[in-house]
Coordinates of C-alpha atoms (C1' of nucleotides) in Angstrom, one line a residue:
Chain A
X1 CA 46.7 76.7 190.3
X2 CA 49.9 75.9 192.4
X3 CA 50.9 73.0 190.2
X4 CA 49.9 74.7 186.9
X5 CA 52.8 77.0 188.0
X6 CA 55.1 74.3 189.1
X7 CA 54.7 72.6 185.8
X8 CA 55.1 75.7 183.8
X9 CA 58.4 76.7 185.8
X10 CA 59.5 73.4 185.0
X11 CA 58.9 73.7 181.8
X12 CA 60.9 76.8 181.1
X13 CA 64.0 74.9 183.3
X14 CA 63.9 72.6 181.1
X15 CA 65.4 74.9 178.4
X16 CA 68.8 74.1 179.9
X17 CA 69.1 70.3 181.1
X18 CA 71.1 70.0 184.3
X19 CA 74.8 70.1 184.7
X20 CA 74.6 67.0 186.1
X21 CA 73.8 65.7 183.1
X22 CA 76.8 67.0 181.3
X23 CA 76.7 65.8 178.0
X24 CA 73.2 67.1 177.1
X25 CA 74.0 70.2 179.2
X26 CA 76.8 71.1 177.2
X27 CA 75.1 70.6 173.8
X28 CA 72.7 72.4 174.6
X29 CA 74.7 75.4 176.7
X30 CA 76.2 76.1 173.1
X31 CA 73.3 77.2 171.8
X32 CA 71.3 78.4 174.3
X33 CA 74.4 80.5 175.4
X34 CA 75.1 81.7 171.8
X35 CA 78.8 80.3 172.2
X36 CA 78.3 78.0 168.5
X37 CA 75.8 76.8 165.9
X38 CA 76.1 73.3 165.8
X39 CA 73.6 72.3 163.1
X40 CA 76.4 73.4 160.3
X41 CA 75.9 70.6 157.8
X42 CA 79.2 68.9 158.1
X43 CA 80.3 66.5 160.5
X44 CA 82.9 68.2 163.0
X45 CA 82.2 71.7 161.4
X46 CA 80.8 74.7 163.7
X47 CA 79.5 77.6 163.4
X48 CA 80.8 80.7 165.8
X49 CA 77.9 83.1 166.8
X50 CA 78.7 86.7 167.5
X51 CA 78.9 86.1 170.9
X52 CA 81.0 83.3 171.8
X53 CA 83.3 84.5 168.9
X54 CA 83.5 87.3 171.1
X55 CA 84.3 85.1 174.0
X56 CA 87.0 83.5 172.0
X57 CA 88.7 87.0 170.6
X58 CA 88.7 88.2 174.1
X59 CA 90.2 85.3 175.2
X60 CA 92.9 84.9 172.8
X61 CA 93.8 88.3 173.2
X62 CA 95.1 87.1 176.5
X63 CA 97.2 84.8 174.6
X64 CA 98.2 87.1 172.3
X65 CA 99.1 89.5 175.5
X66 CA 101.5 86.8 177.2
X67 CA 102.9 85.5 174.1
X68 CA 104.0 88.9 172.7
X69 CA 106.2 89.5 175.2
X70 CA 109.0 87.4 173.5
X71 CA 107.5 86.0 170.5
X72 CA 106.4 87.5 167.2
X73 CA 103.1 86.3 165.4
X74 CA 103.5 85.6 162.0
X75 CA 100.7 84.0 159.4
X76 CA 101.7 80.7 157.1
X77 CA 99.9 78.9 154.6
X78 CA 96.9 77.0 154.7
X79 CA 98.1 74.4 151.7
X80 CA 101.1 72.2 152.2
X81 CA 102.6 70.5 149.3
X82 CA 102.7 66.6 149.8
X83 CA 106.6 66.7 149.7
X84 CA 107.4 68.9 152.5
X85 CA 104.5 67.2 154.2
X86 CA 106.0 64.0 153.9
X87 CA 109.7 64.3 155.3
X88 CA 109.4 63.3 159.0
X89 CA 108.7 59.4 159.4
X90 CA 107.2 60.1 162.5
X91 CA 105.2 62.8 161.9
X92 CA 103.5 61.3 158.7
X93 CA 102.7 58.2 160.5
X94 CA 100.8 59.9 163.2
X95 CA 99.2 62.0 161.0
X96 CA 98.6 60.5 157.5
X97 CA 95.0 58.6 158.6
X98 CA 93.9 62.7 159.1
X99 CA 94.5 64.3 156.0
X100 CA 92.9 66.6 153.7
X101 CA 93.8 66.3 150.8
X102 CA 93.6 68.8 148.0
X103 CA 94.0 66.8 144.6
X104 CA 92.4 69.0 142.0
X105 CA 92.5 73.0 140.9
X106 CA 89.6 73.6 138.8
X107 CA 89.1 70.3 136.7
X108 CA 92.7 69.3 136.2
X109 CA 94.4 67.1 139.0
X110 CA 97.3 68.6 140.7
X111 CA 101.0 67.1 140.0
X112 CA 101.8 67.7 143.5
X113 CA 98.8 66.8 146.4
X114 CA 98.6 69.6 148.9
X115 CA 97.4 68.7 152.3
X116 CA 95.3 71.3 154.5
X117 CA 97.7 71.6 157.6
X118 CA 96.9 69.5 160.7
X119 CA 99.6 71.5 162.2
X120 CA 102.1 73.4 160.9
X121 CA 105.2 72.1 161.4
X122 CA 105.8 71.0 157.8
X123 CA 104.6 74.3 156.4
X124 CA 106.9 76.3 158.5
X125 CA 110.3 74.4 158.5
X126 CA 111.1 74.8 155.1
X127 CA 111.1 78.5 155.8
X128 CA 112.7 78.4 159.0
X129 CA 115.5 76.6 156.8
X130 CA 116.3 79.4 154.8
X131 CA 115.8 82.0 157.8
X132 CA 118.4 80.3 159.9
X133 CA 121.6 81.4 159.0
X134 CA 124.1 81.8 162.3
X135 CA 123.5 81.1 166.2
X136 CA 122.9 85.0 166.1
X137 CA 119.7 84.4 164.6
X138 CA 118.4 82.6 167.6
X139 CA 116.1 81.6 169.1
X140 CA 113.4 82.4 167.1
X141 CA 109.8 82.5 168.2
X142 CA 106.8 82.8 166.3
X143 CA 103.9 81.7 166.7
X144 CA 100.0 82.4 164.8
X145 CA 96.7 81.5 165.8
X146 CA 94.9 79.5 162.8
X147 CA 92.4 76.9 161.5
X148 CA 93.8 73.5 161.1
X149 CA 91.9 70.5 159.5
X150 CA 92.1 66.8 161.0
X151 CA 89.6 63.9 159.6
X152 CA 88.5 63.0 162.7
X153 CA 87.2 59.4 162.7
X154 CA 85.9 59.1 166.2
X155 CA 83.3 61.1 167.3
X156 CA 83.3 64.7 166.5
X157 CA 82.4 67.1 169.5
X158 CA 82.0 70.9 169.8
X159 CA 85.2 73.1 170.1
X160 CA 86.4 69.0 171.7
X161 CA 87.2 67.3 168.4
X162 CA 86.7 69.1 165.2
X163 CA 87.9 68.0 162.0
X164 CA 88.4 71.7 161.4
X165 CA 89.8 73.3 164.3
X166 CA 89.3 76.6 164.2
X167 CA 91.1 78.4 166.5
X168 CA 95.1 76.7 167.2
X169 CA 97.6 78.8 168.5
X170 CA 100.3 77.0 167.6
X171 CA 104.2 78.5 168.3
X172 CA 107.2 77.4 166.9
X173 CA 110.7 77.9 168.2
X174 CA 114.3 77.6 167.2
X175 CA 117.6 77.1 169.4
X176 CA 121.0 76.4 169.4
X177 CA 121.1 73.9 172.3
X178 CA 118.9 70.9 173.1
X179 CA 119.0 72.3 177.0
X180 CA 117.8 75.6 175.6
X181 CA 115.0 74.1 174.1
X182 CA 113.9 72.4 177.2
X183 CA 114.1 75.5 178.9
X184 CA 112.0 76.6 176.2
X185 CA 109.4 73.8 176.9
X186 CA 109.5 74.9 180.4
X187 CA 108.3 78.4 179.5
X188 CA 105.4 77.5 177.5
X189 CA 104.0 75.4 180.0
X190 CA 104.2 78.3 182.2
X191 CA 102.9 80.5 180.0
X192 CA 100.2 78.2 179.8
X193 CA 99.2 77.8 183.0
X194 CA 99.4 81.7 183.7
X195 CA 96.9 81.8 180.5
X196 CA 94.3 79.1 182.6
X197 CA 95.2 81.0 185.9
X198 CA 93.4 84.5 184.1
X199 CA 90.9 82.3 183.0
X200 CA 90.3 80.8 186.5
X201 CA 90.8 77.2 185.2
X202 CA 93.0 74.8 187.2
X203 CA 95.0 72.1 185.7
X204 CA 97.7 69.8 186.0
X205 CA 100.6 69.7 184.3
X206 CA 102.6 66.1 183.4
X207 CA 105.0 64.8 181.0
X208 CA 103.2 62.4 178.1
X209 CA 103.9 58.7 178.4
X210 CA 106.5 57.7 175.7
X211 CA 103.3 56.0 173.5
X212 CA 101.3 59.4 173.9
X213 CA 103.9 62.0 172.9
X214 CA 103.7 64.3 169.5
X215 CA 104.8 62.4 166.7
X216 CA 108.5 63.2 165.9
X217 CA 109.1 64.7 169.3
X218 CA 111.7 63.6 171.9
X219 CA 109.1 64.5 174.7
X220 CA 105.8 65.9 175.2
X221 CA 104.8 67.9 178.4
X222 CA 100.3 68.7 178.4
X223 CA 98.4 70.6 180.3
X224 CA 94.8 69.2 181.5
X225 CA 92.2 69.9 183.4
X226 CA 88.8 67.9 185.1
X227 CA 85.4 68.4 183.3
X228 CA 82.2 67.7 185.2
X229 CA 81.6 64.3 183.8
X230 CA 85.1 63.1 185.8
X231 CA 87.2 62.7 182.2
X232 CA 89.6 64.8 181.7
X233 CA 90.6 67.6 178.5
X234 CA 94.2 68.2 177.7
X235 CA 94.1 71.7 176.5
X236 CA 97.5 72.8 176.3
X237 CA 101.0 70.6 174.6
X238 CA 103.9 71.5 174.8
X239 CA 106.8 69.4 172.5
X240 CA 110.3 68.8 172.6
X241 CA 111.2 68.3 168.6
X242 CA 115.2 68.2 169.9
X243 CA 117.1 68.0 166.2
X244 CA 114.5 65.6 164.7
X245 CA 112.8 68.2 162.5
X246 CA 115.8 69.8 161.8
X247 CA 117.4 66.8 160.5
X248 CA 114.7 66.1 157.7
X249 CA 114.0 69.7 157.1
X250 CA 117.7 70.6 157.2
X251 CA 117.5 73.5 159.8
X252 CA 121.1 74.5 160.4
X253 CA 123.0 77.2 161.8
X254 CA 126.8 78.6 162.2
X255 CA 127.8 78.5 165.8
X256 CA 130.9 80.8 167.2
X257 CA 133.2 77.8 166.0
X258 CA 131.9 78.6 162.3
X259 CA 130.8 75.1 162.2
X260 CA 127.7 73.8 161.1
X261 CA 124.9 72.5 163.9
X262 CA 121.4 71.0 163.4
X263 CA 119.3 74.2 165.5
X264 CA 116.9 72.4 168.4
X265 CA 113.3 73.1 168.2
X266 CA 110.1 73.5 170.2
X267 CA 106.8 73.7 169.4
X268 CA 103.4 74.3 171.7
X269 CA 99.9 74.6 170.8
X270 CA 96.4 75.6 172.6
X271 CA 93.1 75.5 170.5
X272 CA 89.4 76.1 171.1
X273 CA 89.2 73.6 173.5
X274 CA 90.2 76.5 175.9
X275 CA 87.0 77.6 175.5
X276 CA 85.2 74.3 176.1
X277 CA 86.8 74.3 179.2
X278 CA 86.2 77.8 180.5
X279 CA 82.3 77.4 179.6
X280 CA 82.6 73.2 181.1
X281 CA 83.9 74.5 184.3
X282 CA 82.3 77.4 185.1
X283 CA 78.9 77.1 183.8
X284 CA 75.8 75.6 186.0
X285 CA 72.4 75.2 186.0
X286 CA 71.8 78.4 184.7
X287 CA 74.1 79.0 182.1
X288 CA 77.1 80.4 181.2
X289 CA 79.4 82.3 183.9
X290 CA 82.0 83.7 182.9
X291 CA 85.3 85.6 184.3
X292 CA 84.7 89.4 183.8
X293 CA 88.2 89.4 181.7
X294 CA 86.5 87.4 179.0
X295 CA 82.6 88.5 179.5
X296 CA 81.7 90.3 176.2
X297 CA 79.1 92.4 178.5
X298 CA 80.5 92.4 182.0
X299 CA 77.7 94.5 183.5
X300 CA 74.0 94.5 182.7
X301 CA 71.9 96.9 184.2
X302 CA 67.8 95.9 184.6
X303 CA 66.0 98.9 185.2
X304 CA 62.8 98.0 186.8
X305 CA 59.6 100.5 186.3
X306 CA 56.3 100.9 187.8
X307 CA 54.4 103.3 185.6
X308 CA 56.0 106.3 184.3
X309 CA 59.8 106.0 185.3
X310 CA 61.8 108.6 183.9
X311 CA 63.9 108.6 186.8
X312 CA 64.5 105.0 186.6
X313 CA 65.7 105.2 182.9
X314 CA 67.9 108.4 183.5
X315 CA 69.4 106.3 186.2
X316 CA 70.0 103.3 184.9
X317 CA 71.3 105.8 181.6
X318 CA 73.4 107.8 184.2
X319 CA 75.1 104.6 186.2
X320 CA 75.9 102.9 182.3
X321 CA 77.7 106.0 181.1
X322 CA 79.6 106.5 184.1
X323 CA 80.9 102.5 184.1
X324 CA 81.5 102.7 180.3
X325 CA 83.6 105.8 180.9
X326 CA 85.6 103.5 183.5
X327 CA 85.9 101.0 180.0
X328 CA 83.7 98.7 181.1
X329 CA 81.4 96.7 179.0
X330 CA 78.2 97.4 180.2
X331 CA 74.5 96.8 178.6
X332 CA 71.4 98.3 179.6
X333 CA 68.8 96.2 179.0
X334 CA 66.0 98.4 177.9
X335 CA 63.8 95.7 175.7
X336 CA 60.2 95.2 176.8
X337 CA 60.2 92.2 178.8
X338 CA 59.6 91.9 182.3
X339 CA 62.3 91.9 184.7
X340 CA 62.5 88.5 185.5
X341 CA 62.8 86.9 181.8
X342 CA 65.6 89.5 181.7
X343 CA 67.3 87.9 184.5
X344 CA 67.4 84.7 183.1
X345 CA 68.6 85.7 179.6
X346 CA 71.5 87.6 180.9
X347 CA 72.3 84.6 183.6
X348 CA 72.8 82.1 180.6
X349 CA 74.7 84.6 178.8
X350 CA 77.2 84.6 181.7
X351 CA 77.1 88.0 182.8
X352 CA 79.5 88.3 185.7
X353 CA 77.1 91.1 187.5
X354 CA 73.7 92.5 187.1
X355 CA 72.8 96.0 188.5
X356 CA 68.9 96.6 189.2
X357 CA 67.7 100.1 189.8
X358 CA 63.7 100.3 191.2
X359 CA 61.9 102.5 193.1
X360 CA 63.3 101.0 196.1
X361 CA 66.2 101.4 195.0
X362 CA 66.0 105.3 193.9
X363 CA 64.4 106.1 197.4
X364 CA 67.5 105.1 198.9
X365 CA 69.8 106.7 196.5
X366 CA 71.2 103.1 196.0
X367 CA 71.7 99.9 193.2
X368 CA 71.2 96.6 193.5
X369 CA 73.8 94.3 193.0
X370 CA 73.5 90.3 191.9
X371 CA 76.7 88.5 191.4
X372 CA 76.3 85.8 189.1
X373 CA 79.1 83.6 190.3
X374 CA 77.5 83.2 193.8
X375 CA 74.3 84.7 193.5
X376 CA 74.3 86.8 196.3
X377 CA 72.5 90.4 196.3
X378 CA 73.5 93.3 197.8
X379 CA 72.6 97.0 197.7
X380 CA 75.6 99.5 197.0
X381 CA 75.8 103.4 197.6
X382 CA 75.0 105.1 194.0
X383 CA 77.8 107.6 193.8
X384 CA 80.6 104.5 194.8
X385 CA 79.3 101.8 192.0
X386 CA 82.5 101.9 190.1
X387 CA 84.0 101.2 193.2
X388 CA 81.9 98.4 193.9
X389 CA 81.7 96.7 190.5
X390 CA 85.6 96.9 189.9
X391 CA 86.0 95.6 193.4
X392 CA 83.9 92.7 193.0
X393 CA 85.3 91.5 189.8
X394 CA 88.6 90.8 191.3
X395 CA 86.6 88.7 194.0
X396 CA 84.5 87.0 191.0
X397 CA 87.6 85.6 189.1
X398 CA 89.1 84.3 192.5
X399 CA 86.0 82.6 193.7
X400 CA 85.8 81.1 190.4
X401 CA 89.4 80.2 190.7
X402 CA 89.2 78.5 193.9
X403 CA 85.9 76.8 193.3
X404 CA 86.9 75.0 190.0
X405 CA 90.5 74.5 192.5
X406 CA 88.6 72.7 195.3
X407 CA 86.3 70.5 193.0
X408 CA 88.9 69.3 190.9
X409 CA 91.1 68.6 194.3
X410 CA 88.0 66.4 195.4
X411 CA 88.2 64.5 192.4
X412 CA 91.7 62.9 192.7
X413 CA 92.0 59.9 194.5
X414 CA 95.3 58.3 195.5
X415 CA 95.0 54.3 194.7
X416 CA 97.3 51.4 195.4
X417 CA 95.3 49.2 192.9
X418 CA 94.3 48.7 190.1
X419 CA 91.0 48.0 191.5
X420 CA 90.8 50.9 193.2
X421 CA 92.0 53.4 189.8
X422 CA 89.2 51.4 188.1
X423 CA 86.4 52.7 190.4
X424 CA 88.3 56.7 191.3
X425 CA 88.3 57.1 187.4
X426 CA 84.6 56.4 187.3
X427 CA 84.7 60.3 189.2
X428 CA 88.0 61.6 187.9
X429 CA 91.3 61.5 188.3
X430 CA 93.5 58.6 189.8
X431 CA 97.0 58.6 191.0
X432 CA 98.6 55.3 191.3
X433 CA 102.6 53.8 191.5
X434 CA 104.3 53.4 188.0
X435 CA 107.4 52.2 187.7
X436 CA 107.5 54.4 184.4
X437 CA 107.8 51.2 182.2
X438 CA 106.9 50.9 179.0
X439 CA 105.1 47.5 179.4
X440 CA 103.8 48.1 182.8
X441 CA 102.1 51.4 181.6
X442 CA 100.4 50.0 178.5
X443 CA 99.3 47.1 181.1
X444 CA 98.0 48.8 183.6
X445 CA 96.0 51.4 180.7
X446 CA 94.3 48.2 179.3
X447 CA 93.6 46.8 183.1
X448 CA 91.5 50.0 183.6
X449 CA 90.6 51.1 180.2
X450 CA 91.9 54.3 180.9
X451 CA 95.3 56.4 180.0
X452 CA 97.2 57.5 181.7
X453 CA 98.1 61.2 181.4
X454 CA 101.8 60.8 183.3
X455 CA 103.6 61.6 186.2
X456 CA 102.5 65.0 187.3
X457 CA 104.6 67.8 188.2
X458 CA 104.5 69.2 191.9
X459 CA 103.4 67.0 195.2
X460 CA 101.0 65.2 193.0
X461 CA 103.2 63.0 191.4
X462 CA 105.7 62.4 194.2
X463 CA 105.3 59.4 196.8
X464 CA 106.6 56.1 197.4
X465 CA 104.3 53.0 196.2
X466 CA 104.4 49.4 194.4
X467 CA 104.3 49.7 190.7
X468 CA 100.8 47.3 190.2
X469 CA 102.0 45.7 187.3
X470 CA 106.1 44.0 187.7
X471 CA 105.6 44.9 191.5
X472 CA 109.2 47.0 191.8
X473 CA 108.9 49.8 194.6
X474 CA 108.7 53.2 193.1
X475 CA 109.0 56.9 194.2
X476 CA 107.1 58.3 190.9
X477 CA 103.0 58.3 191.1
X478 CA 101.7 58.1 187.8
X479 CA 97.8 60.0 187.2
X480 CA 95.1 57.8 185.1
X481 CA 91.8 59.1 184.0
X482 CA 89.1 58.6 181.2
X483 CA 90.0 61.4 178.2
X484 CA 88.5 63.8 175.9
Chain B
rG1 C1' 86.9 50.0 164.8
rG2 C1' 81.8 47.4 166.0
rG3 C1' 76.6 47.9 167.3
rG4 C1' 72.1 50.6 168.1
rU5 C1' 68.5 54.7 167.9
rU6 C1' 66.8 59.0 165.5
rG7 C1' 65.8 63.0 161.6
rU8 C1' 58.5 66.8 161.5
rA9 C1' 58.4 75.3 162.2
rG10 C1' 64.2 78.8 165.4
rG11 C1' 64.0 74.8 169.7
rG12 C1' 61.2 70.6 172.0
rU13 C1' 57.3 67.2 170.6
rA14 C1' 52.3 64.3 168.6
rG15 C1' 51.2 61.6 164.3
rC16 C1' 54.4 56.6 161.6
rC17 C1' 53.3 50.2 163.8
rU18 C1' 48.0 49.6 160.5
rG19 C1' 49.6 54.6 153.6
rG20 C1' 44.0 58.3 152.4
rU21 C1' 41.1 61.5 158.5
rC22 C1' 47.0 66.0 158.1
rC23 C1' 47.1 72.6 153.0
rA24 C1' 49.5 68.2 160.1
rU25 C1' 49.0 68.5 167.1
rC26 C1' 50.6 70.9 171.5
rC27 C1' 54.5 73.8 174.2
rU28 C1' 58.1 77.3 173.2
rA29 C1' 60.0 81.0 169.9
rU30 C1' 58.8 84.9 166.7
rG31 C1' 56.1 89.9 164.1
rG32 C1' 52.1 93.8 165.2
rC33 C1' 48.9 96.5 168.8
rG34 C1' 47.4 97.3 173.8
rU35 C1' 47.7 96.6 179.1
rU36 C1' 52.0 95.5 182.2
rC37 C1' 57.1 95.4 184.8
rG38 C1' 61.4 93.8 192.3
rG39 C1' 62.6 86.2 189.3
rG40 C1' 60.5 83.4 183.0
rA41 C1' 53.2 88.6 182.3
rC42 C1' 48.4 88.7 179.8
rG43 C1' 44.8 89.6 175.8
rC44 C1' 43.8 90.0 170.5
rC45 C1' 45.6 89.4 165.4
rG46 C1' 49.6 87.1 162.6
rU47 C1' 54.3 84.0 161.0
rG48 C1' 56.5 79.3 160.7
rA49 C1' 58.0 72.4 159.5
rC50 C1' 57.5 66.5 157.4
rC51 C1' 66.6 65.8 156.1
rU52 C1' 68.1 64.8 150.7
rG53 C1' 67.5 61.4 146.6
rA54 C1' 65.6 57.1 144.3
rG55 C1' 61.8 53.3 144.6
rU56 C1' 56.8 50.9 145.8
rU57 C1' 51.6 52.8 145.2
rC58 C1' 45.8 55.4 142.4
rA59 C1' 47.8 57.8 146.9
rA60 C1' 53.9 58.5 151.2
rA61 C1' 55.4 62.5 157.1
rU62 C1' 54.0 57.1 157.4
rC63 C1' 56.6 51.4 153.7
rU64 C1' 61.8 50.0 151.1
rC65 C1' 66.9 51.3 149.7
rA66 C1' 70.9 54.8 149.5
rG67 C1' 73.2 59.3 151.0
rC68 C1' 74.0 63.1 154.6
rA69 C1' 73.5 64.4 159.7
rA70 C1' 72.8 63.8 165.0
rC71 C1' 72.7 61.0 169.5
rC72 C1' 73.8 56.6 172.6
rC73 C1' 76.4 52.0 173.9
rC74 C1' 80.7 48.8 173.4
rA75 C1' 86.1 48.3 172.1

RNA sequence: GGGGUUGUAGGGUAGCCUGGUCCAUCCUAUGGCGUUCGGGACGCCGUGACCUGAGUUCAAAUCUCAGCAACCCCA
């Protein structure tokens, strides 16, 4: 009878591999946790369900929240025509092997191709050339949050690598001054990691190796974090265009001599795999857990009867109304299921807490509460639950902070070989001496089969060390690791 | 870029080698009714599938080819 109810339990676990096994985990998690349909019958095409859409449009709306204090959203075409598209030397070359094309309307071929954007750069700098007039007019900043389409050759992953991606946020800014558009490039990356901080994901922040920058930027600065499987996901970029675009595109304005100056330019972008982080670094064994900022139901509240329970129900109805009045998200789960299958549904759903209300727990004029972060279960006065559940999301989103901090602090190892980046990369990330050559880089990349990401900003990338390649002493440390 | 494996109810699988036993197995899910409810309840009655196309054959889930899709390994 015992091991009738060990296999059976086993069974049912089974539903979710374990995180440890991350690829099949996150597969799975997807649809289990109602985040995307994957079986959409198109390679690198997905399918957002209700609920992790709502996961993603609560989580751009933090976006949304730190970009509009400074930049205005704005909405451009899907279709570009092939000679805009085909301006920047740079810019086609990285891009030209992705391109949708769109050859025919109806029946008749087109005279003029138009590609479906991979990014928007060539289907905004036309305009910008007509908005910019005088140095008055700057900076702009706009940005919009779109779906872009790459033909992704490698293989396609959910929300990872999409040939459509459904979900860029992509700005674009205009200055008069190449410094002013550093400073620019400075900002988003803040911005960035301010947006990853409210998300409780840590990353690390370096500047792109020459070979690995945005095509047709002077300089790229990305944002990346650790997944569980030790490679690593840029999911923020930030680019330094300088005058490059604005050469081809002919972006000029008047500045206080009256003369005529190519403008500078940024651009930074953040897409859906924002979301494959939050869910990759949170998530466990059990599903989903999510940050209360971004949970679409932050409370769920399990009444538990024995017989007739009207006083359970009025409750449970009481403690939802007066949490939803607070502008919570709350969900009593009234359906008729045991107690138990309920806590496991809302567990994978990522429901930051879970209320209870029993007998037990209406003798002592009290609420049970389950964190699902840590697990831990505690019973809470009745009259001071708002109290309780608004103080415990604050310690929710640090604890997940911290956790995701520590683990990805254990992950980075500080080598003085090649040998021994070869065997730290096998767990994550490794920092080793570069002398920030060209050659050396690209040698010591093939060495490991790994990139590397860059030098890192903060104490990470500072130390003295022998570049393993031409030998030189140098004080930059340079951070490799398996990508996404 | 190269190689491999796979495609059967909503999900996971058995059957395929050796064509006919299969209007297809088991678990799960799901609809109805009843009894239940502090960590995946139980009973009864139901629902639901052979990826697409072509070929071989008296006969195809099973064999062949192509397409589409998924997964794994190497670079």
């Amino acid at each position: 009878m015992v091991t009738l109810m060990q296999v059976k339990s086993e069974e049912k676990k089974a539903s979710l591999p374990q995180k440890s096994n991350f690829s099949e985990w996150y597969n799975e998690i997807l649809l289990t946790g109602e985040i995307m349909d994957v079986r959409y019958p198109v390679k690198g095409l997905y399918v957002w369900f209700p609920f992790g859409f709502d996961v993603r449009k609560r989580t751009y709306a933090i976006m949304r929240e730190l970009l509009d204090r400074d930049h205005k959203e704005a909405l451009f075409p899907l279709l570009i025509p092939e000679t805009e598209f085909m301006k920047e030397a740079e810019h086609i070359k990285g891009f030209e092997n992705e391109v949708y094309w769109v050859t025919h309307g109806g029946t008749s071929e087109l005279d003029i191709k138009l590609a479906l954007r991979p990014t928007s750069e060539t289907a905004i700098y036309p305009m910008y050339r007509v908005w910019v007039r005088s140095h008055a007019d700057l900076p702009i900043k706009i940005y919009q949050i779109v779906n872009t389409f790459r033909y992704e050759t490698k293989h396609t992953r959910p929300l990872i690598r999409l040939r459509e991606i459904t979900s860029f946020k992509e700005a674009h800014t205009v200055h008069c001054t190449w410094d002013e558009a550093a400073e620019q490039v400075k900002e988003a990356v803040h911005i960035y990691q301010e947006f990853y901080r409210r998300l409780a994901i840590p990353t690390i922040v370096s500047k792109r190796p020459d070979w690995d920058k945005f095509p047709g930027a002077d300089y790229t600065m990305a944002v990346d974090t650790l997944m569980p499987d030790g490679k690593t996901l840029q999911i923020g970029t930030a680019h330094h265009l300088g005058t490059n675009f604005a050469k081809t595109f002919d972006i000029k304005y008047e500045d206080l001599n009256g003369e005529q100056q190519y403008a500078h330019q940024t651009c930074y972008g953040i897409s859906e795999r924002s979301i494959a982080a939050l869910i990759s670094v949170h998530g466990d064994d059990k599903g989903l857990v999510l940050p209360p900022e971004v949970a679409p139901v932050q409370v769920v509240i399990i009444p538990v009867l024995f017989g007739k329970s009207e006083e359970i129900t009025e409750a449970c109805r009481s403690v939802a109304l007066r949490l939803k009045t607070k502008g919570l998200r709350v969900e009593l789960d009234e359906s008729d299921e045991r107690p138990g299958a309920k806590y496991y549904k809302w567990e994978m759903k990522g429901t930051p807490l879970r209320l209870e209300i029993g007998p037990r727990d209406l003798k002592n004029n009290a609420v049970t509460v389950v964190r699902r972060d840590t697990g831990s279960r505690e019973t809470v006065p009745f009259d001071s639950i708002e109290y309780e559940v608004e103080n415990k999301f604050g310690d929710i989103t640090r604890n997940l902070f911290e956790k995701a901090e520590r683990s990805l602090n254990e992950r980075i190892t500080r080598c003085g070989t090649l040998e021994e980046v070869k065997h730290a990369i096998s767990e994550g990330i490794a920092g080793i001496p570069w002398c920030k050559e060209r050659e050396c880089g690209l040698a010591m990349e093939e060495a490991v089969g790994a990139g590397i990401l860059g030098i890192p900003e903060g104490e990470l990338g500072l130390g003295s060390g022998i570049c393993p390649v031409c030998k030189k002493e140098t004080l930059s440390m340079a951070i490799m690791a398996k990508t996404y």
